mmCIF file of C-alpha atoms in Angstrom:
data_model
loop_
_atom_site.group_PDB
_atom_site.id
_atom_site.type_symbol
_atom_site.label_atom_id
_atom_site.label_comp_id
_atom_site.label_asym_id
_atom_site.label_seq_id
_atom_site.Cartn_x
_atom_site.Cartn_y
_atom_site.Cartn_z
ATOM 1 C CA MET S 233 0.000 0.000 0.000
ATOM 2 C CA ILE S 234 1.091 3.562 -0.725
ATOM 3 C CA ASP S 235 0.669 5.746 2.370
ATOM 4 C CA VAL S 236 -0.588 9.265 1.650
ATOM 5 C CA LEU S 237 -0.608 12.436 3.746
ATOM 6 C CA VAL S 238 -3.430 14.807 2.710
ATOM 7 C CA VAL S 239 -2.647 18.468 3.458
ATOM 8 C CA ASP S 240 -5.283 21.188 3.020
ATOM 9 C CA ASP S 241 -6.259 24.057 5.308
ATOM 10 C CA ASP S 242 -9.957 23.480 4.546
ATOM 11 C CA PHE S 243 -11.180 20.547 6.651
ATOM 12 C CA ARG S 244 -13.968 19.738 4.199
ATOM 13 C CA VAL S 245 -11.698 19.751 1.164
ATOM 14 C CA ALA S 246 -9.180 17.570 3.004
ATOM 15 C CA GLU S 247 -11.962 15.106 3.778
ATOM 16 C CA ILE S 248 -13.082 15.009 0.142
ATOM 17 C CA ASN S 249 -9.514 14.500 -1.081
ATOM 18 C CA ALA S 250 -9.005 11.744 1.480
ATOM 19 C CA LYS S 251 -12.147 9.988 0.264
ATOM 20 C CA TYR S 252 -10.891 10.232 -3.301
ATOM 21 C CA VAL S 253 -7.570 8.652 -2.291
ATOM 22 C CA GLY S 254 -9.400 5.850 -0.520
ATOM 23 C CA LYS S 255 -11.231 4.994 -3.747
ATOM 24 C CA VAL S 256 -7.990 4.311 -5.663
ATOM 25 C CA PRO S 257 -6.697 0.738 -5.260
ATOM 26 C CA GLY S 258 -3.257 0.524 -3.681
ATOM 27 C CA PHE S 259 -3.509 3.845 -1.824
ATOM 28 C CA ARG S 260 -4.526 4.648 1.747
ATOM 29 C CA VAL S 261 -4.635 7.856 3.766
ATOM 30 C CA ALA S 262 -2.112 7.670 6.590
ATOM 31 C CA ALA S 263 -2.869 11.119 8.025
ATOM 32 C CA ARG S 264 -4.451 14.511 7.367
ATOM 33 C CA ALA S 265 -2.970 17.925 8.163
ATOM 34 C CA HIS S 266 -4.375 21.434 7.933
ATOM 35 C CA SER S 267 -1.200 23.493 8.339
ATOM 36 C CA ALA S 268 2.471 23.257 7.394
ATOM 37 C CA ALA S 269 3.431 22.608 11.023
ATOM 38 C CA GLN S 270 0.964 19.731 11.300
ATOM 39 C CA ALA S 271 2.169 18.280 8.007
ATOM 40 C CA LEU S 272 5.844 18.424 8.993
ATOM 41 C CA ALA S 273 5.063 16.849 12.350
ATOM 42 C CA ALA S 274 3.121 14.063 10.609
ATOM 43 C CA VAL S 275 6.022 13.298 8.250
ATOM 44 C CA GLU S 276 8.521 13.218 11.098
ATOM 45 C CA ARG S 277 6.248 11.110 13.285
ATOM 46 C CA ALA S 278 5.596 8.403 10.684
ATOM 47 C CA PRO S 279 7.168 8.521 7.201
ATOM 48 C CA VAL S 280 4.702 8.482 4.299
ATOM 49 C CA ASP S 281 5.221 7.762 0.616
ATOM 50 C CA LEU S 282 3.307 10.675 -0.887
ATOM 51 C CA VAL S 283 2.020 14.098 0.175
ATOM 52 C CA LEU S 284 -0.998 15.650 -1.555
ATOM 53 C CA LEU S 285 -0.198 19.258 -0.800
ATOM 54 C CA ASP S 286 -2.158 22.495 -0.939
ATOM 55 C CA HIS S 287 -0.085 25.630 -1.500
ATOM 56 C CA TYR S 288 -2.176 28.073 0.542
ATOM 57 C CA LEU S 289 -1.671 27.077 4.181
ATOM 58 C CA PRO S 290 -2.233 29.314 7.212
ATOM 59 C CA ASP S 291 1.353 29.302 8.537
ATOM 60 C CA GLN S 292 3.521 28.729 5.444
ATOM 61 C CA THR S 293 3.068 28.065 1.769
ATOM 62 C CA GLY S 294 3.114 24.512 0.559
ATOM 63 C CA LEU S 295 6.359 25.127 -1.312
ATOM 64 C CA GLU S 296 8.021 26.468 1.840
ATOM 65 C CA LEU S 297 6.944 23.266 3.548
ATOM 66 C CA VAL S 298 8.539 21.164 0.801
ATOM 67 C CA HIS S 299 11.759 23.169 1.161
ATOM 68 C CA HIS S 300 11.840 22.532 4.926
ATOM 69 C CA MET S 301 11.105 18.845 4.389
ATOM 70 C CA ARG S 302 14.066 18.569 2.035
ATOM 71 C CA GLU S 303 16.299 20.455 4.484
ATOM 72 C CA ARG S 304 15.421 17.898 7.148
ATOM 73 C CA GLY S 305 16.183 14.994 4.855
ATOM 74 C CA HIS S 306 12.637 13.948 3.987
ATOM 75 C CA GLY S 307 12.546 12.809 0.382
ATOM 76 C CA THR S 308 8.799 12.214 0.458
ATOM 77 C CA ASP S 309 7.172 12.497 -2.961
ATOM 78 C CA VAL S 310 4.815 15.441 -3.479
ATOM 79 C CA ILE S 311 1.832 16.107 -5.713
ATOM 80 C CA MET S 312 0.565 19.675 -5.506
ATOM 81 C CA ILE S 313 -3.236 20.096 -5.322
ATOM 82 C CA THR S 314 -3.973 23.794 -5.164
ATOM 83 C CA ALA S 315 -5.829 26.757 -6.612
ATOM 84 C CA ALA S 316 -2.481 28.509 -7.202
ATOM 85 C CA SER S 317 -2.094 28.492 -10.972
ATOM 86 C CA ASP S 318 0.446 31.271 -11.554
ATOM 87 C CA VAL S 319 3.483 30.243 -13.567
ATOM 88 C CA VAL S 320 5.960 31.337 -10.863
ATOM 89 C CA THR S 321 4.454 28.928 -8.331
ATOM 90 C CA VAL S 322 4.198 26.109 -10.887
ATOM 91 C CA ARG S 323 7.864 26.501 -11.865
ATOM 92 C CA ALA S 324 8.944 26.662 -8.228
ATOM 93 C CA ALA S 325 7.061 23.434 -7.570
ATOM 94 C CA MET S 326 8.891 21.784 -10.462
ATOM 95 C CA ARG S 327 12.267 22.935 -9.122
ATOM 96 C CA LEU S 328 11.428 21.456 -5.712
ATOM 97 C CA GLY S 329 10.595 18.125 -7.293
ATOM 98 C CA ALA S 330 6.791 18.024 -7.293
ATOM 99 C CA LEU S 331 5.790 15.057 -9.460
ATOM 100 C CA HIS S 332 2.419 16.465 -10.521
ATOM 101 C CA TYR S 333 0.530 19.736 -10.192
ATOM 102 C CA LEU S 334 -3.259 19.543 -10.069
ATOM 103 C CA VAL S 335 -5.192 22.822 -10.160
ATOM 104 C CA LYS S 336 -8.433 23.151 -8.178
ATOM 105 C CA PRO S 337 -11.206 22.532 -8.914
ATOM 106 C CA PHE S 338 -10.535 19.070 -10.316
ATOM 107 C CA THR S 339 -12.394 15.811 -10.849
ATOM 108 C CA PHE S 340 -11.834 12.455 -9.201
ATOM 109 C CA ALA S 341 -10.755 11.124 -12.600
ATOM 110 C CA ALA S 342 -8.003 13.749 -12.814
ATOM 111 C CA LEU S 343 -6.656 12.862 -9.363
ATOM 112 C CA ARG S 344 -6.889 9.148 -9.998
ATOM 113 C CA THR S 345 -4.868 9.515 -13.209
ATOM 114 C CA ARG S 346 -2.077 11.238 -11.261
ATOM 115 C CA LEU S 347 -2.149 8.618 -8.532
ATOM 116 C CA ASP S 348 -2.120 5.792 -11.055
ATOM 117 C CA SER S 349 0.880 7.313 -12.846
ATOM 118 C CA TYR S 350 2.645 7.698 -9.502
ATOM 119 C CA ALA S 351 2.013 4.031 -8.714
ATOM 120 C CA ALA S 352 3.317 3.150 -12.186
ATOM 121 C CA LEU S 353 6.464 5.181 -11.470
ATOM 122 C CA ARG S 354 7.121 3.229 -8.271
ATOM 123 C CA ARG S 355 6.600 -0.095 -10.063
ATOM 124 C CA THR S 356 8.920 0.965 -12.880
ATOM 125 C CA VAL S 357 11.677 2.005 -10.480
ATOM 126 C CA ASP S 358 11.326 -1.320 -8.665
ATOM 127 C CA ARG S 359 11.591 -3.242 -11.946
ATOM 128 C CA VAL S 360 14.639 -1.253 -13.055
ATOM 129 C CA GLY S 361 16.347 -2.164 -9.824
ATOM 130 C CA GLY S 362 15.810 0.480 -7.179
ATOM 131 C CA ARG S 363 19.248 1.932 -6.502
ATOM 132 C CA GLY S 364 20.973 0.138 -9.353
ATOM 133 C CA VAL S 365 22.437 1.801 -12.452
ATOM 134 C CA ALA S 366 19.911 2.493 -15.219
ATOM 135 C CA GLY S 367 20.619 2.770 -18.923
ATOM 136 C CA GLN S 368 18.939 5.303 -21.187
ATOM 137 C CA GLU S 369 16.092 2.920 -21.966
ATOM 138 C CA GLN S 370 15.363 2.430 -18.271
ATOM 139 C CA VAL S 371 15.632 6.166 -17.594
ATOM 140 C CA ASP S 372 13.150 6.893 -20.394
ATOM 141 C CA ARG S 373 10.806 4.290 -18.935
ATOM 142 C CA ILE S 374 10.975 5.915 -15.491
ATOM 143 C CA PHE S 375 10.257 9.398 -16.804
ATOM 144 C CA GLY S 376 7.551 8.071 -19.128
ATOM 145 C CA ALA S 377 5.681 6.523 -16.200
ATOM 146 C CA LEU S 378 4.687 10.006 -15.021
ATOM 147 C CA ARG S 379 3.028 11.025 -18.282
ATOM 148 C CA THR S 380 -0.746 11.363 -18.123
ATOM 149 C CA ALA S 381 -3.349 11.637 -20.849
ATOM 150 C CA PRO S 382 -5.713 14.621 -20.819
ATOM 151 C CA ILE S 383 -8.818 13.952 -18.731
ATOM 152 C CA PRO S 384 -12.141 14.808 -20.361
ATOM 153 C CA ALA S 385 -14.694 16.715 -18.360
ATOM 154 C CA SER S 386 -17.012 14.549 -16.314
ATOM 155 C CA PRO S 387 -20.035 13.830 -18.523
ATOM 156 C CA GLY S 388 -22.365 14.234 -15.552
ATOM 157 C CA LEU S 389 -21.305 17.792 -14.737
ATOM 158 C CA PRO S 390 -21.847 20.975 -16.744
ATOM 159 C CA ARG S 391 -18.886 23.094 -17.715
ATOM 160 C CA GLY S 392 -17.608 25.082 -14.727
ATOM 161 C CA HIS S 393 -18.795 22.531 -12.155
ATOM 162 C CA SER S 394 -16.403 20.409 -10.102
ATOM 163 C CA GLU S 395 -16.849 17.038 -8.415
ATOM 164 C CA PRO S 396 -15.403 18.184 -5.032
ATOM 165 C CA THR S 397 -17.920 21.044 -4.818
ATOM 166 C CA THR S 398 -20.735 18.754 -5.912
ATOM 167 C CA ASP S 399 -19.729 16.181 -3.281
ATOM 168 C CA LEU S 400 -19.537 18.922 -0.647
ATOM 169 C CA ILE S 401 -23.086 20.125 -1.354
ATOM 170 C CA CYS S 402 -24.452 16.582 -1.571
ATOM 171 C CA GLY S 403 -22.871 15.767 1.788
ATOM 172 C CA VAL S 404 -24.547 18.732 3.474
ATOM 173 C CA LEU S 405 -27.972 17.815 2.099
ATOM 174 C CA HIS S 406 -27.518 14.121 2.812
ATOM 175 C CA ARG S 407 -26.816 14.858 6.483
ATOM 176 C CA ALA S 408 -29.620 17.411 6.851
ATOM 177 C CA ASN S 409 -32.851 16.193 8.438
ATOM 178 C CA GLN S 410 -34.933 18.774 6.597
ATOM 179 C CA PRO S 411 -34.927 20.640 3.257
ATOM 180 C CA LEU S 412 -32.424 23.486 2.957
ATOM 181 C CA SER S 413 -32.470 26.720 0.982
ATOM 182 C CA ALA S 414 -29.604 27.933 -1.201
ATOM 183 C CA HIS S 415 -28.753 30.459 1.511
ATOM 184 C CA GLU S 416 -28.504 27.710 4.144
ATOM 185 C CA VAL S 417 -26.413 25.471 1.878
ATOM 186 C CA ALA S 418 -24.073 28.385 1.154
ATOM 187 C CA ALA S 419 -23.661 29.021 4.887
ATOM 188 C CA GLU S 420 -22.907 25.352 5.575
ATOM 189 C CA THR S 421 -20.385 24.964 2.748
ATOM 190 C CA GLY S 422 -18.732 28.387 2.701
ATOM 191 C CA LEU S 423 -19.719 28.878 -0.939
ATOM 192 C CA SER S 424 -21.386 31.980 -2.309
ATOM 193 C CA ARG S 425 -25.177 31.855 -2.579
ATOM 194 C CA SER S 426 -25.034 32.127 -6.367
ATOM 195 C CA THR S 427 -22.598 29.215 -6.617
ATOM 196 C CA ALA S 428 -24.698 27.090 -4.259
ATOM 197 C CA GLN S 429 -27.824 27.943 -6.272
ATOM 198 C CA ARG S 430 -26.134 26.942 -9.535
ATOM 199 C CA TYR S 431 -25.104 23.537 -8.186
ATOM 200 C CA LEU S 432 -28.460 22.961 -6.494
ATOM 201 C CA ARG S 433 -30.303 23.683 -9.724
ATOM 202 C CA HIS S 434 -28.165 21.161 -11.609
ATOM 203 C CA LEU S 435 -28.548 18.479 -8.925
ATOM 204 C CA GLU S 436 -32.315 18.974 -8.866
ATOM 205 C CA GLN S 437 -32.511 18.675 -12.662
ATOM 206 C CA ALA S 438 -30.384 15.515 -12.477
ATOM 207 C CA GLY S 439 -32.868 13.977 -10.044
ATOM 208 C CA ARG S 440 -30.516 13.901 -7.059
ATOM 209 C CA LEU S 441 -32.445 16.552 -5.119
ATOM 210 C CA ARG S 442 -36.134 17.273 -4.629
ATOM 211 C CA LEU S 443 -37.293 20.871 -4.949
ATOM 212 C CA SER S 444 -40.088 22.237 -2.773
ATOM 213 C CA LEU S 445 -41.462 25.735 -2.221
ATOM 214 C CA LYS S 446 -41.826 27.401 1.153
ATOM 215 C CA TYR S 447 -44.134 30.426 1.274
ATOM 216 C CA GLY S 448 -43.390 33.212 3.761
ATOM 217 C CA ASP S 449 -44.862 36.554 4.674
ATOM 218 C CA THR S 450 -43.507 38.245 1.552
ATOM 219 C CA GLY S 451 -45.565 36.041 -0.737
ATOM 220 C CA ARG S 452 -42.492 35.072 -2.737
ATOM 221 C CA PRO S 453 -41.756 31.346 -2.288
ATOM 222 C CA GLU S 454 -38.331 30.191 -1.148
ATOM 223 C CA HIS S 455 -36.801 27.266 -2.996
ATOM 224 C CA GLN S 456 -35.770 24.441 -0.702
ATOM 225 C CA TYR S 457 -33.866 21.295 -1.580
ATOM 226 C CA ALA S 458 -33.915 17.843 -0.008
ATOM 227 C CA TRP S 459 -31.730 14.805 -0.643
ATOM 228 C CA VAL S 460 -33.303 12.066 -2.753
ATOM 229 C CA ALA S 461 -32.207 8.611 -1.609
ATOM 230 C CA PRO S 462 -31.049 6.451 -4.534
#
C-alpha cells in the first residue's frame, strides 16, 4: 500500500480529497494535516510515501513546507493540489521536485490519473532495480511513467462545475434532516449563494435533489432542496 498524507487548510476539502484517495486501489490515507506545522510533524512522526499538498496554508506556503522537508532529509514524494495556478508557483514546484501539479477545482478522474501514474512510477523504479544503475532505456521508462493523458470533463457535470464542490453540497444535504435553501447550503459549505444555487439547480434537474417551495410573509416562495435517496 502507498501511504498518503493529505494536506489542506480546509477541513472539508481535506476530507473530500481523502475519500478520493481511498477509492484508488493501492492507496490509503495515513494522516491529514491542515497546516504546514501539522504536516511536517506528521512526516517526522511516521514517514509516508506521498504528500498531496495544498499551497495556501495558514502558517507557510506549501512550497516552503517542501523546502523545509528537504532540508530535514525527507525525500517524500509530493503532488501539488492547489488553486495557485500562476506560472511562478508552478515553476517553483517543479524545481522542488513536485511530481504532478493539479489545479483546483478538479475531478476524481483527474486525481486518480495522477495517482495511477505515480504508482506506475514506483513499479517501474522497482523493476529497473531500485538503486541500481539504469541505462537510457530504463531512464526513459521511469520518466515516461509520469506522463498522463488529458482527462475529459465529467459527462455528468456541466462546464464550470467540479466534483469536489458537488460532493460537498451533496454531503450537506444528505446529512440534513430537513430541506435546505440555497442560503442555508451556502452558509454550511462556505460557498457563495449564487454558486450554491447553480449547483443545487443542476442536482435537482439531475434527479438527485427534490425541490419544494416554502411560502413566507412576503408572498415570494423560497426554494428548498432535499436529498433524494437512490
